[in-house]
mmCIF file with all atom_site columns, C-alpha atoms in Angstrom:
data_model
loop_
_atom_site.group_PDB
_atom_site.id
_atom_site.type_symbol
_atom_site.label_atom_id
_atom_site.label_alt_id
_atom_site.label_comp_id
_atom_site.label_asym_id
_atom_site.label_entity_id
_atom_site.label_seq_id
_atom_site.pdbx_PDB_ins_code
_atom_site.Cartn_x
_atom_site.Cartn_y
_atom_site.Cartn_z
_atom_site.occupancy
_atom_site.B_iso_or_equiv
_atom_site.pdbx_formal_charge
_atom_site.auth_seq_id
_atom_site.auth_comp_id
_atom_site.auth_asym_id
_atom_site.auth_atom_id
_atom_site.pdbx_PDB_model_num
ATOM 1   C CA . MET T 1 1   ? 11.112  10.083  -1.422  1.00 0.00 ? 1   MET T CA 1
ATOM 2   C CA . ILE T 1 2   ? 13.039  8.735   -4.362  1.00 0.00 ? 2   ILE T CA 1
ATOM 3   C CA . GLU T 1 3   ? 15.698  10.937  -5.875  1.00 0.00 ? 3   GLU T CA 1
ATOM 4   C CA . SER T 1 4   ? 14.515  12.739  -9.000  1.00 0.00 ? 4   SER T CA 1
ATOM 5   C CA . SER T 1 5   ? 16.126  14.113  -12.110 1.00 0.00 ? 5   SER T CA 1
ATOM 6   C CA . ALA T 1 6   ? 16.771  17.816  -12.384 1.00 0.00 ? 6   ALA T CA 1
ATOM 7   C CA . ALA T 1 7   ? 15.365  17.834  -15.897 1.00 0.00 ? 7   ALA T CA 1
ATOM 8   C CA . GLY T 1 8   ? 11.609  17.776  -15.212 1.00 0.00 ? 8   GLY T CA 1
ATOM 9   C CA . VAL T 1 9   ? 8.898   16.367  -17.465 1.00 0.00 ? 9   VAL T CA 1
ATOM 10  C CA . PRO T 1 10  ? 9.603   16.834  -21.204 1.00 0.00 ? 10  PRO T CA 1
ATOM 11  C CA . ARG T 1 11  ? 7.374   19.400  -22.864 1.00 0.00 ? 11  ARG T CA 1
ATOM 12  C CA . TRP T 1 12  ? 6.703   17.102  -25.799 1.00 0.00 ? 12  TRP T CA 1
ATOM 13  C CA . LEU T 1 13  ? 5.150   14.590  -23.416 1.00 0.00 ? 13  LEU T CA 1
ATOM 14  C CA . LYS T 1 14  ? 2.928   17.241  -21.842 1.00 0.00 ? 14  LYS T CA 1
ATOM 15  C CA . LEU T 1 15  ? 1.709   18.418  -25.237 1.00 0.00 ? 15  LEU T CA 1
ATOM 16  C CA . ALA T 1 16  ? 1.212   14.923  -26.645 1.00 0.00 ? 16  ALA T CA 1
ATOM 17  C CA . PHE T 1 17  ? -0.769  13.768  -23.620 1.00 0.00 ? 17  PHE T CA 1
ATOM 18  C CA . THR T 1 18  ? -2.854  16.953  -23.653 1.00 0.00 ? 18  THR T CA 1
ATOM 19  C CA . LEU T 1 19  ? -3.721  16.344  -27.296 1.00 0.00 ? 19  LEU T CA 1
ATOM 20  C CA . TRP T 1 20  ? -4.674  12.772  -26.440 1.00 0.00 ? 20  TRP T CA 1
ATOM 21  C CA . ILE T 1 21  ? -7.019  13.895  -23.640 1.00 0.00 ? 21  ILE T CA 1
ATOM 22  C CA . LEU T 1 22  ? -8.645  16.456  -25.948 1.00 0.00 ? 22  LEU T CA 1
ATOM 23  C CA . VAL T 1 23  ? -9.432  13.682  -28.426 1.00 0.00 ? 23  VAL T CA 1
ATOM 24  C CA . TRP T 1 24  ? -10.123 10.832  -25.999 1.00 0.00 ? 24  TRP T CA 1
ATOM 25  C CA . ALA T 1 25  ? -12.407 12.523  -23.444 1.00 0.00 ? 25  ALA T CA 1
ATOM 26  C CA . PRO T 1 26  ? -15.137 13.824  -25.783 1.00 0.00 ? 26  PRO T CA 1
ATOM 27  C CA . SER T 1 27  ? -14.944 10.649  -27.856 1.00 0.00 ? 27  SER T CA 1
ATOM 28  C CA . TYR T 1 28  ? -15.603 8.513   -24.794 1.00 0.00 ? 28  TYR T CA 1
ATOM 29  C CA . VAL T 1 29  ? -18.597 10.652  -23.844 1.00 0.00 ? 29  VAL T CA 1
ATOM 30  C CA . VAL T 1 30  ? -20.120 10.065  -27.275 1.00 0.00 ? 30  VAL T CA 1
ATOM 31  C CA . LEU T 1 31  ? -19.222 6.374   -27.498 1.00 0.00 ? 31  LEU T CA 1
ATOM 32  C CA . LEU T 1 32  ? -19.706 5.163   -23.932 1.00 0.00 ? 32  LEU T CA 1
ATOM 33  C CA . GLY T 1 33  ? -21.279 7.975   -21.924 1.00 0.00 ? 33  GLY T CA 1
ATOM 34  C CA . ALA T 1 34  ? -19.956 10.138  -19.112 1.00 0.00 ? 34  ALA T CA 1
ATOM 35  C CA . GLN T 1 35  ? -20.364 7.355   -16.525 1.00 0.00 ? 35  GLN T CA 1
ATOM 36  C CA . ASN T 1 36  ? -17.318 5.706   -18.062 1.00 0.00 ? 36  ASN T CA 1
ATOM 37  C CA . PHE T 1 37  ? -15.125 8.363   -16.455 1.00 0.00 ? 37  PHE T CA 1
ATOM 38  C CA . PHE T 1 38  ? -15.758 6.799   -13.044 1.00 0.00 ? 38  PHE T CA 1
ATOM 39  C CA . TRP T 1 39  ? -13.286 4.055   -13.935 1.00 0.00 ? 39  TRP T CA 1
ATOM 40  C CA . LEU T 1 40  ? -10.228 4.607   -11.732 1.00 0.00 ? 40  LEU T CA 1
ATOM 41  C CA . CYS T 1 41  ? -7.958  4.401   -14.773 1.00 0.00 ? 41  CYS T CA 1
ATOM 42  C CA . ASN T 1 42  ? -9.969  7.174   -16.423 1.00 0.00 ? 42  ASN T CA 1
ATOM 43  C CA . VAL T 1 43  ? -9.809  9.301   -13.280 1.00 0.00 ? 43  VAL T CA 1
ATOM 44  C CA . ALA T 1 44  ? -6.057  8.691   -13.384 1.00 0.00 ? 44  ALA T CA 1
ATOM 45  C CA . SER T 1 45  ? -5.878  9.977   -16.959 1.00 0.00 ? 45  SER T CA 1
ATOM 46  C CA . PHE T 1 46  ? -7.185  13.402  -15.961 1.00 0.00 ? 46  PHE T CA 1
ATOM 47  C CA . LEU T 1 47  ? -5.074  13.599  -12.814 1.00 0.00 ? 47  LEU T CA 1
ATOM 48  C CA . LEU T 1 48  ? -2.023  12.484  -14.768 1.00 0.00 ? 48  LEU T CA 1
ATOM 49  C CA . LEU T 1 49  ? -2.565  15.396  -17.141 1.00 0.00 ? 49  LEU T CA 1
ATOM 50  C CA . VAL T 1 50  ? -2.566  17.786  -14.177 1.00 0.00 ? 50  VAL T CA 1
ATOM 51  C CA . ALA T 1 51  ? 0.514   16.098  -12.714 1.00 0.00 ? 51  ALA T CA 1
ATOM 52  C CA . LEU T 1 52  ? 2.409   16.437  -15.991 1.00 0.00 ? 52  LEU T CA 1
ATOM 53  C CA . TRP T 1 53  ? 1.819   20.171  -16.258 1.00 0.00 ? 53  TRP T CA 1
ATOM 54  C CA . THR T 1 54  ? 2.252   21.029  -12.573 1.00 0.00 ? 54  THR T CA 1
ATOM 55  C CA . GLU T 1 55  ? 5.121   18.556  -12.113 1.00 0.00 ? 55  GLU T CA 1
ATOM 56  C CA . GLN T 1 56  ? 3.656   17.804  -8.705  1.00 0.00 ? 56  GLN T CA 1
ATOM 57  C CA . ARG T 1 57  ? 5.561   14.817  -7.355  1.00 0.00 ? 57  ARG T CA 1
ATOM 58  C CA . THR T 1 58  ? 2.851   13.473  -5.049  1.00 0.00 ? 58  THR T CA 1
ATOM 59  C CA . LEU T 1 59  ? 0.098   13.663  -7.658  1.00 0.00 ? 59  LEU T CA 1
ATOM 60  C CA . MET T 1 60  ? 2.345   11.972  -10.215 1.00 0.00 ? 60  MET T CA 1
ATOM 61  C CA . SER T 1 61  ? 3.172   9.246   -7.702  1.00 0.00 ? 61  SER T CA 1
ATOM 62  C CA . MET T 1 62  ? -0.510  8.655   -7.024  1.00 0.00 ? 62  MET T CA 1
ATOM 63  C CA . GLN T 1 63  ? -1.181  8.115   -10.712 1.00 0.00 ? 63  GLN T CA 1
ATOM 64  C CA . TRP T 1 64  ? 1.786   5.778   -10.965 1.00 0.00 ? 64  TRP T CA 1
ATOM 65  C CA . LEU T 1 65  ? 0.184   3.630   -8.263  1.00 0.00 ? 65  LEU T CA 1
ATOM 66  C CA . ALA T 1 66  ? -3.142  3.810   -10.085 1.00 0.00 ? 66  ALA T CA 1
ATOM 67  C CA . VAL T 1 67  ? -1.921  2.676   -13.506 1.00 0.00 ? 67  VAL T CA 1
ATOM 68  C CA . ALA T 1 68  ? 1.360   0.755   -13.172 1.00 0.00 ? 68  ALA T CA 1
ATOM 69  C CA . LEU T 1 69  ? 0.015   -2.651  -12.161 1.00 0.00 ? 69  LEU T CA 1
ATOM 70  C CA . VAL T 1 70  ? -3.459  -2.271  -13.690 1.00 0.00 ? 70  VAL T CA 1
ATOM 71  C CA . GLY T 1 71  ? -2.089  -1.179  -17.057 1.00 0.00 ? 71  GLY T CA 1
ATOM 72  C CA . SER T 1 72  ? 0.508   -3.937  -17.092 1.00 0.00 ? 72  SER T CA 1
ATOM 73  C CA . LEU T 1 73  ? -2.029  -6.665  -16.254 1.00 0.00 ? 73  LEU T CA 1
ATOM 74  C CA . TRP T 1 74  ? -4.535  -5.242  -18.751 1.00 0.00 ? 74  TRP T CA 1
ATOM 75  C CA . SER T 1 75  ? -1.884  -5.337  -21.475 1.00 0.00 ? 75  SER T CA 1
ATOM 76  C CA . LEU T 1 76  ? -0.898  -8.882  -20.533 1.00 0.00 ? 76  LEU T CA 1
ATOM 77  C CA . ASP T 1 77  ? -4.493  -10.072 -20.616 1.00 0.00 ? 77  ASP T CA 1
ATOM 78  C CA . VAL T 1 78  ? -5.223  -8.487  -24.009 1.00 0.00 ? 78  VAL T CA 1
ATOM 79  C CA . ALA T 1 79  ? -1.971  -9.704  -25.555 1.00 0.00 ? 79  ALA T CA 1
ATOM 80  C CA . THR T 1 80  ? -2.487  -13.258 -24.290 1.00 0.00 ? 80  THR T CA 1
ATOM 81  C CA . ALA T 1 81  ? -6.082  -13.330 -25.480 1.00 0.00 ? 81  ALA T CA 1
ATOM 82  C CA . ALA T 1 82  ? -5.053  -12.017 -28.899 1.00 0.00 ? 82  ALA T CA 1
ATOM 83  C CA . LEU T 1 83  ? -2.463  -14.793 -29.260 1.00 0.00 ? 83  LEU T CA 1
ATOM 84  C CA . THR T 1 84  ? -4.251  -17.717 -27.625 1.00 0.00 ? 84  THR T CA 1
ATOM 85  C CA . GLY T 1 85  ? -7.896  -16.751 -27.228 1.00 0.00 ? 85  GLY T CA 1
ATOM 86  C CA . ILE T 1 86  ? -7.555  -17.186 -23.456 1.00 0.00 ? 86  ILE T CA 1
ATOM 87  C CA . HIS T 1 87  ? -7.926  -14.390 -20.877 1.00 0.00 ? 87  HIS T CA 1
ATOM 88  C CA . PRO T 1 88  ? -5.593  -15.397 -18.015 1.00 0.00 ? 88  PRO T CA 1
ATOM 89  C CA . ILE T 1 89  ? -6.810  -12.538 -15.818 1.00 0.00 ? 89  ILE T CA 1
ATOM 90  C CA . GLY T 1 90  ? -10.112 -11.371 -17.256 1.00 0.00 ? 90  GLY T CA 1
ATOM 91  C CA . GLY T 1 91  ? -11.833 -8.034  -17.472 1.00 0.00 ? 91  GLY T CA 1
ATOM 92  C CA . THR T 1 92  ? -10.720 -7.265  -21.032 1.00 0.00 ? 92  THR T CA 1
ATOM 93  C CA . GLU T 1 93  ? -13.223 -9.450  -22.866 1.00 0.00 ? 93  GLU T CA 1
ATOM 94  C CA . TYR T 1 94  ? -14.872 -6.303  -24.220 1.00 0.00 ? 94  TYR T CA 1
ATOM 95  C CA . MET T 1 95  ? -11.794 -5.753  -26.392 1.00 0.00 ? 95  MET T CA 1
ATOM 96  C CA . PHE T 1 96  ? -12.869 -8.748  -28.466 1.00 0.00 ? 96  PHE T CA 1
ATOM 97  C CA . ASP T 1 97  ? -16.622 -8.092  -28.350 1.00 0.00 ? 97  ASP T CA 1
ATOM 98  C CA . PRO T 1 98  ? -17.872 -7.078  -31.827 1.00 0.00 ? 98  PRO T CA 1
ATOM 99  C CA . GLU T 1 99  ? -20.842 -5.306  -30.198 1.00 0.00 ? 99  GLU T CA 1
ATOM 100 C CA . HIS T 1 100 ? -18.491 -2.975  -28.329 1.00 0.00 ? 100 HIS T CA 1
ATOM 101 C CA . PRO T 1 101 ? -17.766 0.122   -30.494 1.00 0.00 ? 101 PRO T CA 1
ATOM 102 C CA . PRO T 1 102 ? -14.558 -0.515  -32.486 1.00 0.00 ? 102 PRO T CA 1
ATOM 103 C CA . MET T 1 103 ? -13.335 3.028   -31.861 1.00 0.00 ? 103 MET T CA 1
ATOM 104 C CA . ALA T 1 104 ? -13.855 2.621   -28.118 1.00 0.00 ? 104 ALA T CA 1
ATOM 105 C CA . ARG T 1 105 ? -11.883 -0.624  -28.197 1.00 0.00 ? 105 ARG T CA 1
ATOM 106 C CA . ALA T 1 106 ? -9.059  1.042   -30.094 1.00 0.00 ? 106 ALA T CA 1
ATOM 107 C CA . MET T 1 107 ? -8.974  3.972   -27.685 1.00 0.00 ? 107 MET T CA 1
ATOM 108 C CA . SER T 1 108 ? -8.824  1.568   -24.734 1.00 0.00 ? 108 SER T CA 1
ATOM 109 C CA . LEU T 1 109 ? -5.264  0.828   -25.772 1.00 0.00 ? 109 LEU T CA 1
ATOM 110 C CA . TYR T 1 110 ? -4.366  3.869   -23.698 1.00 0.00 ? 110 TYR T CA 1
ATOM 111 C CA . HIS T 1 111 ? -4.063  1.338   -20.858 1.00 0.00 ? 111 HIS T CA 1
ATOM 112 C CA . VAL T 1 112 ? -0.741  0.397   -22.446 1.00 0.00 ? 112 VAL T CA 1
ATOM 113 C CA . VAL T 1 113 ? 0.411   4.001   -22.607 1.00 0.00 ? 113 VAL T CA 1
ATOM 114 C CA . LEU T 1 114 ? -0.564  5.298   -19.164 1.00 0.00 ? 114 LEU T CA 1
ATOM 115 C CA . PRO T 1 115 ? 2.112   3.327   -17.254 1.00 0.00 ? 115 PRO T CA 1
ATOM 116 C CA . LEU T 1 116 ? 4.740   4.575   -19.698 1.00 0.00 ? 116 LEU T CA 1
ATOM 117 C CA . VAL T 1 117 ? 3.676   8.211   -19.262 1.00 0.00 ? 117 VAL T CA 1
ATOM 118 C CA . ALA T 1 118 ? 3.464   7.959   -15.475 1.00 0.00 ? 118 ALA T CA 1
ATOM 119 C CA . GLY T 1 119 ? 6.751   6.056   -15.446 1.00 0.00 ? 119 GLY T CA 1
ATOM 120 C CA . ILE T 1 120 ? 8.504   8.894   -17.253 1.00 0.00 ? 120 ILE T CA 1
ATOM 121 C CA . GLY T 1 121 ? 6.960   11.312  -14.768 1.00 0.00 ? 121 GLY T CA 1
ATOM 122 C CA . ILE T 1 122 ? 8.232   9.285   -11.818 1.00 0.00 ? 122 ILE T CA 1
ATOM 123 C CA . THR T 1 123 ? 11.694  9.047   -13.362 1.00 0.00 ? 123 THR T CA 1
ATOM 124 C CA . LYS T 1 124 ? 11.828  12.810  -13.758 1.00 0.00 ? 124 LYS T CA 1
ATOM 125 C CA . LEU T 1 125 ? 10.115  13.910  -10.548 1.00 0.00 ? 125 LEU T CA 1
ATOM 126 C CA . GLY T 1 126 ? 10.735  11.064  -8.128  1.00 0.00 ? 126 GLY T CA 1
ATOM 127 C CA . TYR T 1 127 ? 8.321   9.054   -6.002  1.00 0.00 ? 127 TYR T CA 1
ATOM 128 C CA . ALA T 1 128 ? 6.515   10.444  -2.952  1.00 0.00 ? 128 ALA T CA 1
ATOM 129 C CA . ARG T 1 129 ? 5.822   7.847   -0.258  1.00 0.00 ? 129 ARG T CA 1
ATOM 130 C CA . ARG T 1 130 ? 2.631   9.519   0.918   1.00 0.00 ? 130 ARG T CA 1
ATOM 131 C CA . ALA T 1 131 ? 1.114   8.741   -2.481  1.00 0.00 ? 131 ALA T CA 1
ATOM 132 C CA . LEU T 1 132 ? -0.068  5.383   -1.123  1.00 0.00 ? 132 LEU T CA 1
ATOM 133 C CA . MET T 1 133 ? -2.169  6.997   1.589   1.00 0.00 ? 133 MET T CA 1
ATOM 134 C CA . LEU T 1 134 ? -3.600  9.680   -0.687  1.00 0.00 ? 134 LEU T CA 1
ATOM 135 C CA . GLN T 1 135 ? -4.393  7.333   -3.569  1.00 0.00 ? 135 GLN T CA 1
ATOM 136 C CA . THR T 1 136 ? -6.054  4.981   -1.105  1.00 0.00 ? 136 THR T CA 1
ATOM 137 C CA . LEU T 1 137 ? -8.246  7.809   0.192   1.00 0.00 ? 137 LEU T CA 1
ATOM 138 C CA . LEU T 1 138 ? -9.134  8.790   -3.361  1.00 0.00 ? 138 LEU T CA 1
ATOM 139 C CA . THR T 1 139 ? -10.114 5.203   -4.124  1.00 0.00 ? 139 THR T CA 1
ATOM 140 C CA . TRP T 1 140 ? -12.250 5.043   -1.003  1.00 0.00 ? 140 TRP T CA 1
ATOM 141 C CA . VAL T 1 141 ? -14.188 8.012   -2.390  1.00 0.00 ? 141 VAL T CA 1
ATOM 142 C CA . VAL T 1 142 ? -14.422 6.995   -6.058  1.00 0.00 ? 142 VAL T CA 1
ATOM 143 C CA . VAL T 1 143 ? -15.446 3.356   -5.584  1.00 0.00 ? 143 VAL T CA 1
ATOM 144 C CA . PRO T 1 144 ? -18.517 4.028   -3.378  1.00 0.00 ? 144 PRO T CA 1
ATOM 145 C CA . LEU T 1 145 ? -19.540 6.911   -5.658  1.00 0.00 ? 145 LEU T CA 1
ATOM 146 C CA . THR T 1 146 ? -19.293 4.527   -8.595  1.00 0.00 ? 146 THR T CA 1
ATOM 147 C CA . TYR T 1 147 ? -21.702 2.172   -6.862  1.00 0.00 ? 147 TYR T CA 1
ATOM 148 C CA . LEU T 1 148 ? -24.153 4.999   -6.160  1.00 0.00 ? 148 LEU T CA 1
ATOM 149 C CA . LEU T 1 149 ? -24.002 6.922   -9.422  1.00 0.00 ? 149 LEU T CA 1
ATOM 150 C CA . THR T 1 150 ? -23.427 4.428   -12.231 1.00 0.00 ? 150 THR T CA 1
ATOM 151 C CA . GLU T 1 151 ? -25.619 1.780   -13.842 1.00 0.00 ? 151 GLU T CA 1
ATOM 152 C CA . ALA T 1 152 ? -25.246 -1.672  -12.323 1.00 0.00 ? 152 ALA T CA 1
ATOM 153 C CA . GLU T 1 153 ? -25.029 -3.420  -15.689 1.00 0.00 ? 153 GLU T CA 1
ATOM 154 C CA . ARG T 1 154 ? -21.907 -1.446  -16.542 1.00 0.00 ? 154 ARG T CA 1
ATOM 155 C CA . ASN T 1 155 ? -20.121 -2.792  -13.437 1.00 0.00 ? 155 ASN T CA 1
ATOM 156 C CA . ILE T 1 156 ? -17.657 0.096   -13.482 1.00 0.00 ? 156 ILE T CA 1
ATOM 157 C CA . ASN T 1 157 ? -14.686 -0.463  -11.184 1.00 0.00 ? 157 ASN T CA 1
ATOM 158 C CA . TRP T 1 158 ? -16.126 -3.960  -10.670 1.00 0.00 ? 158 TRP T CA 1
ATOM 159 C CA . VAL T 1 159 ? -18.376 -2.636  -7.916  1.00 0.00 ? 159 VAL T CA 1
ATOM 160 C CA . HIS T 1 160 ? -20.932 -5.377  -8.672  1.00 0.00 ? 160 HIS T CA 1
ATOM 161 C CA . GLY T 1 161 ? -18.525 -8.247  -9.252  1.00 0.00 ? 161 GLY T CA 1
ATOM 162 C CA . PRO T 1 162 ? -14.848 -8.987  -9.958  1.00 0.00 ? 162 PRO T CA 1
ATOM 163 C CA . PHE T 1 163 ? -13.302 -9.009  -13.413 1.00 0.00 ? 163 PHE T CA 1
ATOM 164 C CA . GLY T 1 164 ? -16.400 -7.514  -14.978 1.00 0.00 ? 164 GLY T CA 1
ATOM 165 C CA . HIS T 1 165 ? -18.762 -10.331 -13.961 1.00 0.00 ? 165 HIS T CA 1
ATOM 166 C CA . PRO T 1 166 ? -21.654 -9.793  -11.500 1.00 0.00 ? 166 PRO T CA 1
ATOM 167 C CA . GLN T 1 167 ? -21.409 -11.692 -8.215  1.00 0.00 ? 167 GLN T CA 1
ATOM 168 C CA . ASP T 1 168 ? -24.161 -12.994 -5.948  1.00 0.00 ? 168 ASP T CA 1
ATOM 169 C CA . SER T 1 169 ? -22.105 -14.881 -3.369  1.00 0.00 ? 169 SER T CA 1
ATOM 170 C CA . LEU T 1 170 ? -21.884 -11.939 -0.972  1.00 0.00 ? 170 LEU T CA 1
ATOM 171 C CA . ASP T 1 171 ? -24.254 -9.220  0.098   1.00 0.00 ? 171 ASP T CA 1
ATOM 172 C CA . PRO T 1 172 ? -23.725 -6.354  -2.385  1.00 0.00 ? 172 PRO T CA 1
ATOM 173 C CA . LEU T 1 173 ? -22.713 -3.864  0.302   1.00 0.00 ? 173 LEU T CA 1
ATOM 174 C CA . LEU T 1 174 ? -20.352 -6.325  1.959   1.00 0.00 ? 174 LEU T CA 1
ATOM 175 C CA . TYR T 1 175 ? -18.747 -7.028  -1.396  1.00 0.00 ? 175 TYR T CA 1
ATOM 176 C CA . LEU T 1 176 ? -18.441 -3.277  -2.011  1.00 0.00 ? 176 LEU T CA 1
ATOM 177 C CA . LEU T 1 177 ? -16.784 -2.789  1.375   1.00 0.00 ? 177 LEU T CA 1
ATOM 178 C CA . LEU T 1 178 ? -14.299 -5.597  0.732   1.00 0.00 ? 178 LEU T CA 1
ATOM 179 C CA . LEU T 1 179 ? -13.537 -4.261  -2.745  1.00 0.00 ? 179 LEU T CA 1
ATOM 180 C CA . THR T 1 180 ? -12.936 -0.759  -1.408  1.00 0.00 ? 180 THR T CA 1
ATOM 181 C CA . LEU T 1 181 ? -10.618 -2.022  1.326   1.00 0.00 ? 181 LEU T CA 1
ATOM 182 C CA . LEU T 1 182 ? -8.720  -4.585  -0.742  1.00 0.00 ? 182 LEU T CA 1
ATOM 183 C CA . TRP T 1 183 ? -8.165  -2.560  -3.909  1.00 0.00 ? 183 TRP T CA 1
ATOM 184 C CA . PRO T 1 184 ? -5.330  -0.471  -2.405  1.00 0.00 ? 184 PRO T CA 1
ATOM 185 C CA . VAL T 1 185 ? -3.762  -3.573  -0.831  1.00 0.00 ? 185 VAL T CA 1
ATOM 186 C CA . ILE T 1 186 ? -3.794  -5.638  -4.012  1.00 0.00 ? 186 ILE T CA 1
ATOM 187 C CA . VAL T 1 187 ? -3.205  -2.928  -6.625  1.00 0.00 ? 187 VAL T CA 1
ATOM 188 C CA . TYR T 1 188 ? -1.282  -0.090  -4.973  1.00 0.00 ? 188 TYR T CA 1
ATOM 189 C CA . LEU T 1 189 ? 0.731   -1.664  -2.166  1.00 0.00 ? 189 LEU T CA 1
ATOM 190 C CA . PRO T 1 190 ? 2.896   -3.937  -4.376  1.00 0.00 ? 190 PRO T CA 1
ATOM 191 C CA . VAL T 1 191 ? 3.904   -0.991  -6.562  1.00 0.00 ? 191 VAL T CA 1
ATOM 192 C CA . HIS T 1 192 ? 4.555   1.161   -3.501  1.00 0.00 ? 192 HIS T CA 1
ATOM 193 C CA . LEU T 1 193 ? 6.800   -1.502  -1.966  1.00 0.00 ? 193 LEU T CA 1
ATOM 194 C CA . LEU T 1 194 ? 8.654   -1.839  -5.248  1.00 0.00 ? 194 LEU T CA 1
ATOM 195 C CA . MET T 1 195 ? 9.290   1.891   -5.265  1.00 0.00 ? 195 MET T CA 1
ATOM 196 C CA . ILE T 1 196 ? 10.510  1.815   -1.659  1.00 0.00 ? 196 ILE T CA 1
ATOM 197 C CA . GLY T 1 197 ? 12.875  -0.983  -2.591  1.00 0.00 ? 197 GLY T CA 1
ATOM 198 C CA . TRP T 1 198 ? 14.134  1.082   -5.504  1.00 0.00 ? 198 TRP T CA 1
ATOM 199 C CA . GLN T 1 199 ? 14.689  3.975   -3.123  1.00 0.00 ? 199 GLN T CA 1
ATOM 200 C CA . ARG T 1 200 ? 16.819  1.854   -0.839  1.00 0.00 ? 200 ARG T CA 1
ATOM 201 C CA . TRP T 1 201 ? 18.794  0.461   -3.767  1.00 0.00 ? 201 TRP T CA 1
ATOM 202 C CA . ARG T 1 202 ? 19.423  3.970   -5.104  1.00 0.00 ? 202 ARG T CA 1
ATOM 203 C CA . SER T 1 203 ? 20.561  5.196   -1.699  1.00 0.00 ? 203 SER T CA 1
ATOM 204 C CA . GLN T 1 204 ? 23.080  2.362   -1.407  1.00 0.00 ? 204 GLN T CA 1
ATOM 205 C CA . ALA T 1 205 ? 24.389  2.570   -4.962  1.00 0.00 ? 205 ALA T CA 1
#
């Protein structure tokens, strides 16, 4: 695992993120309904809160894998669309949809913050290599449950089509299987390899 700081997670960060969760979670229930919490980034928010307070390295590392790339790409897509009107990646069109609750859109900016919070946690606690396996297993549980327990029109975790758009090219269950298998490879593995590279660089420095 990557070498960590002796300092631990700052208390101000724990308190600030706790306050955020106390405001964000009930607001999302009212604005969007409880099904919205099946989004992997929303699952990560709750687990990140636990990781901050327990300072559990593996749990923090799992949330880093969950939010680092997703949050960065989300931010890039929103920023590009705001400047040019073009979504280079897609999936954030709701941020510019006047029918989507304005407060919900504003609160979705937490996608920018989550990588910063998890990044501080990783800097303080270090990175646990087994996070890749455990976050993959968690994803393999959450994604099928999303398909079973959420409304199809919401397309949470893109279980009915990529980038928020329904698909009809593949059998729905085959698509779900491919999504479940590929999500860790596309989203988590690049971040994991980056962290392993950082580990090797730190050990040689």
